[in-house]
Amino acid sequence: MCGIVGYVGKKKALPILLEGIKNLEYRGYDSAGLAIIESSGIFAEKAVGRVSNLESRVKNTSSHGSLGIIHSRWATHGSPTEVNAHPHTDCKSRFFLVHNGIIENYGALKNALISNGHVFVSETDTEVLAHLIEEASHDGRVVLEDAVCKTLLRVKGTYGLAIIDAKDPGKLIAARNFSPLIVGVGRGEYFVASDASAILRHTRRVIYLNDGEVAVLTPKSRRIFNLQKKSVRHHSEKIEWRTEAVQKGGFPHFMLKEIFEEPDALLNSIRGRIDMKRGIAVLGGLTGIKEKLTNIRRIIISGMGTAYLAGLLGKYIIEELTDIPVEAELASEFRHRKYIFQKNEAAVFISQSGETADTLAALQKAKKHELLTLGVVNVVGSTIARETDAGVYQHIGPEVSVASTKAFLSQVIILTLFAIALGRERKTVSAKDARKIFLEMKKLPKAIQSILNMNEAIKEIAKKYAPYRNFLYLGRGYNLPAAHEGALKLKEISYVHAEGMAAGEMKHGPIAMIDEQFPTIFIAPKDSVYEKNISNIKEIKARNKSPTM
Ligand code: F6R
């Protein structure tokens, strides 16, 4: 996942850029590059592999420039080579830019540029942007921001962009469309970043750019407008995360740290939201739309990956506690497929980051059809948080690890609170029942802690199963989304094939695959379907000798 950092101010840009991009390393990348405007011209460098490779290349240079951009690239168009690494530039090496996202119509644009005499050096979609800006600038007769707007009007696709012009040494341009990009506001300096953790050490005041907006930043000023050059007013917002929250705090990696933060994360998502006395869930973010919620006849919950699976669990919970039918939809499907909308329908979008492109597109579709839109989001001020009619924040601190862990639990707990809030309004849940659920919820952080305390024993189990290359996760009811989530996490983290499946589905075909080399993990607590799960386990053991857990 690519990262962007940009700086304009009075300090030396190089150390700020390197430190910023290092803070985004956890997201994964395969090459990195930077460009800084020096008094003698542009200083640019790239390296394949770690940021430390780039750092070694630039460590003996005496860069004094105070305007620059840096990027870590995760290859999409073209292999991870130095030539394909960002920044990219035009024929005359005047405009340098870094880009996150995908330019969908780059093929047609590239052909047109080539026939106009432009020479391309990389295989990337991004390089077309540099040449388009070159063309639009008419040798500098058109100011950079106008050339950028003109260029972006020709482009179809997604972008977070930071752009500099060697001949305009005090100006940093940022632009966004469906790729996260923020502007950090310092004293006599501005930052651009694809993620706040890159710049938190320098400033906590940020501006969240909207899609289709361009920011022109100089040490002393900022102007923000849309592609038609119409000014847009933005106030900066304060990020409350502590810097330690984005550091590893003694854990070998962020994922482990975040798993161990789960009890606290749950407490923070529940805090202040339970009124035991009245037996109600207090979701402040929904007060403004209380009346509209009363009329809701159907709910669609949408998200991607883990967030979608939390939504699937939310469907089961809401349907159990209310009289409202719920659809859970992958945002990537919902955004493209024909969906039969109904009157009085609400759509809930779940997203830790609040920036996932498919989820954003699904939200836009729901808005177009005038649904009441709600968000369950962690990152305050993120696009989904801003674009929805109302919502509930997760309050779990930054999730730095790419794999969602504490966020999943928090999303499920918030959906449960939401279900109780709806159920109490509709009288499908009594105060007594709500209190019962609240009491169980309050026990969760301790229960999770007691599992985390078994860390060493869990490690032993992991060692035992590490040699296997295929796993099946089975569950029923609430534990079906949990089975899918288990399989997703194993695939993502261990690169081991795993499938999540409804336990009842297993004997209708999939059982043929499993044998002694294909362990099955059953999520089978003592609930109403416990006996059914036990007979499935017996079946698997008897017929295929799959090691079961
Ligand atoms: C899996 C994982 C992803 C995210 C998904 C949505 O571990 O992290 O599946 O859950 O990409 O991300 P958000 O919640 O930021 O919209």
Short mmCIF file of N, CA and C in Angstrom, two decimals, residues 21-75:
data_model
loop_
_atom_site.label_atom_id
_atom_site.label_comp_id
_atom_site.label_asym_id
_atom_site.label_seq_id
_atom_site.Cartn_x
_atom_site.Cartn_y
_atom_site.Cartn_z
N ILE A 21 7.95 8.92 5.91
CA ILE A 21 7.66 7.72 5.10
C ILE A 21 7.99 6.47 5.90
N LYS A 22 8.95 6.58 6.83
CA LYS A 22 9.26 5.41 7.67
C LYS A 22 8.05 5.08 8.55
N ASN A 23 7.34 6.11 8.96
CA ASN A 23 6.15 5.85 9.78
C ASN A 23 5.04 5.16 9.00
N LEU A 24 5.18 5.11 7.69
CA LEU A 24 4.17 4.42 6.87
C LEU A 24 4.67 3.07 6.37
N GLU A 25 5.89 2.69 6.81
CA GLU A 25 6.49 1.45 6.29
C GLU A 25 5.65 0.22 6.57
N TYR A 26 4.97 0.25 7.72
CA TYR A 26 4.20 -0.93 8.13
C TYR A 26 3.16 -1.31 7.08
N ARG A 27 2.81 -0.41 6.20
CA ARG A 27 1.75 -0.68 5.23
C ARG A 27 2.22 -1.56 4.07
N GLY A 28 3.53 -1.77 4.00
CA GLY A 28 4.03 -2.63 2.93
C GLY A 28 4.28 -1.84 1.67
N TYR A 29 5.40 -2.09 1.01
CA TYR A 29 5.77 -1.39 -0.22
C TYR A 29 6.94 -2.12 -0.82
N ASP A 30 7.33 -1.77 -2.05
CA ASP A 30 8.45 -2.47 -2.64
C ASP A 30 9.52 -1.54 -3.20
N SER A 31 9.31 -0.23 -3.16
CA SER A 31 10.33 0.71 -3.59
C SER A 31 9.97 2.08 -3.02
N ALA A 32 10.93 2.99 -3.08
CA ALA A 32 10.65 4.32 -2.52
C ALA A 32 11.45 5.36 -3.30
N GLY A 33 10.98 6.61 -3.25
CA GLY A 33 11.71 7.66 -3.95
C GLY A 33 11.30 9.03 -3.45
N LEU A 34 12.16 10.02 -3.72
CA LEU A 34 11.86 11.38 -3.25
C LEU A 34 12.34 12.41 -4.25
N ALA A 35 11.83 13.61 -4.12
CA ALA A 35 12.32 14.75 -4.91
C ALA A 35 12.26 15.98 -4.03
N ILE A 36 13.37 16.74 -4.05
CA ILE A 36 13.43 17.96 -3.23
C ILE A 36 13.93 19.09 -4.12
N ILE A 37 13.34 20.28 -3.94
CA ILE A 37 13.81 21.41 -4.75
C ILE A 37 14.97 22.08 -4.00
N GLU A 38 16.13 22.09 -4.63
CA GLU A 38 17.32 22.72 -4.06
C GLU A 38 17.59 24.02 -4.82
N SER A 39 18.50 24.85 -4.28
CA SER A 39 18.79 26.09 -5.02
C SER A 39 19.41 25.78 -6.38
N SER A 40 20.07 24.62 -6.45
CA SER A 40 20.73 24.27 -7.72
C SER A 40 19.81 23.50 -8.67
N GLY A 41 18.58 23.25 -8.28
CA GLY A 41 17.65 22.48 -9.12
C GLY A 41 17.04 21.35 -8.32
N ILE A 42 16.50 20.37 -9.05
CA ILE A 42 15.82 19.27 -8.35
C ILE A 42 16.81 18.21 -7.91
N PHE A 43 16.65 17.72 -6.69
CA PHE A 43 17.41 16.57 -6.23
C PHE A 43 16.42 15.41 -6.11
N ALA A 44 16.64 14.37 -6.90
CA ALA A 44 15.69 13.24 -6.86
C ALA A 44 16.47 11.94 -6.71
N GLU A 45 15.91 11.01 -5.98
CA GLU A 45 16.56 9.71 -5.78
C GLU A 45 15.49 8.65 -5.60
N LYS A 46 15.82 7.42 -6.02
CA LYS A 46 14.88 6.30 -5.87
C LYS A 46 15.65 5.07 -5.47
N ALA A 47 14.98 4.12 -4.86
CA ALA A 47 15.63 2.85 -4.55
C ALA A 47 14.59 1.76 -4.48
N VAL A 48 14.98 0.58 -4.92
CA VAL A 48 14.09 -0.58 -4.79
C VAL A 48 14.27 -1.14 -3.39
N GLY A 49 13.21 -1.68 -2.82
CA GLY A 49 13.31 -2.31 -1.50
C GLY A 49 13.01 -1.32 -0.38
N ARG A 50 13.68 -1.50 0.74
CA ARG A 50 13.35 -0.74 1.96
C ARG A 50 13.65 0.76 1.84
N VAL A 51 13.01 1.53 2.69
CA VAL A 51 13.30 2.97 2.74
C VAL A 51 14.76 3.16 3.16
N SER A 52 15.29 2.21 3.96
CA SER A 52 16.68 2.34 4.39
C SER A 52 17.63 2.32 3.17
N ASN A 53 17.24 1.64 2.09
CA ASN A 53 18.07 1.66 0.87
C ASN A 53 18.11 3.07 0.30
N LEU A 54 16.95 3.70 0.30
CA LEU A 54 16.88 5.09 -0.20
C LEU A 54 17.71 6.00 0.71
N GLU A 55 17.55 5.74 2.01
CA GLU A 55 18.25 6.57 3.00
C GLU A 55 19.78 6.46 2.78
N SER A 56 20.27 5.23 2.56
CA SER A 56 21.72 5.09 2.36
C SER A 56 22.17 5.87 1.14
N ARG A 57 21.31 5.90 0.12
CA ARG A 57 21.71 6.61 -1.10
C ARG A 57 21.80 8.12 -0.89
N VAL A 58 20.98 8.65 0.04
CA VAL A 58 20.95 10.11 0.16
C VAL A 58 21.74 10.61 1.37
N LYS A 59 22.30 9.66 2.15
CA LYS A 59 22.87 10.12 3.43
C LYS A 59 24.08 11.03 3.27
N ASN A 60 24.82 10.90 2.17
CA ASN A 60 25.99 11.77 2.02
C ASN A 60 25.72 13.02 1.18
N THR A 61 24.44 13.24 0.88
CA THR A 61 24.15 14.44 0.09
C THR A 61 23.85 15.59 1.06
N SER A 62 24.21 16.79 0.64
CA SER A 62 23.90 17.91 1.55
C SER A 62 22.67 18.63 1.00
N SER A 63 21.51 18.02 1.28
CA SER A 63 20.28 18.62 0.80
C SER A 63 19.83 19.71 1.78
N HIS A 64 19.57 20.90 1.25
CA HIS A 64 19.10 22.00 2.11
C HIS A 64 17.68 22.42 1.77
N GLY A 65 17.14 21.83 0.73
CA GLY A 65 15.82 22.26 0.24
C GLY A 65 14.72 22.09 1.28
N SER A 66 13.75 22.98 1.22
CA SER A 66 12.68 22.91 2.21
C SER A 66 11.32 22.70 1.53
N LEU A 67 11.35 22.10 0.37
CA LEU A 67 10.11 21.72 -0.32
C LEU A 67 10.37 20.38 -1.00
N GLY A 68 9.60 19.39 -0.63
CA GLY A 68 9.87 18.08 -1.24
C GLY A 68 8.72 17.10 -1.06
N ILE A 69 8.84 16.00 -1.79
CA ILE A 69 7.84 14.93 -1.73
C ILE A 69 8.54 13.58 -1.65
N ILE A 70 7.89 12.61 -1.04
CA ILE A 70 8.46 11.27 -0.94
C ILE A 70 7.33 10.27 -1.09
N HIS A 71 7.68 9.04 -1.49
CA HIS A 71 6.63 8.05 -1.77
C HIS A 71 7.16 6.65 -1.52
N SER A 72 6.33 5.80 -0.99
CA SER A 72 6.68 4.38 -0.95
C SER A 72 5.66 3.67 -1.84
N ARG A 73 6.16 2.83 -2.74
CA ARG A 73 5.29 2.28 -3.79
C ARG A 73 5.02 0.80 -3.60
N TRP A 74 3.79 0.43 -3.82
CA TRP A 74 3.39 -0.97 -3.88
C TRP A 74 2.96 -1.19 -5.32
N ALA A 75 3.77 -1.95 -6.07
CA ALA A 75 3.58 -2.00 -7.53
C ALA A 75 2.18 -2.44 -7.94
#
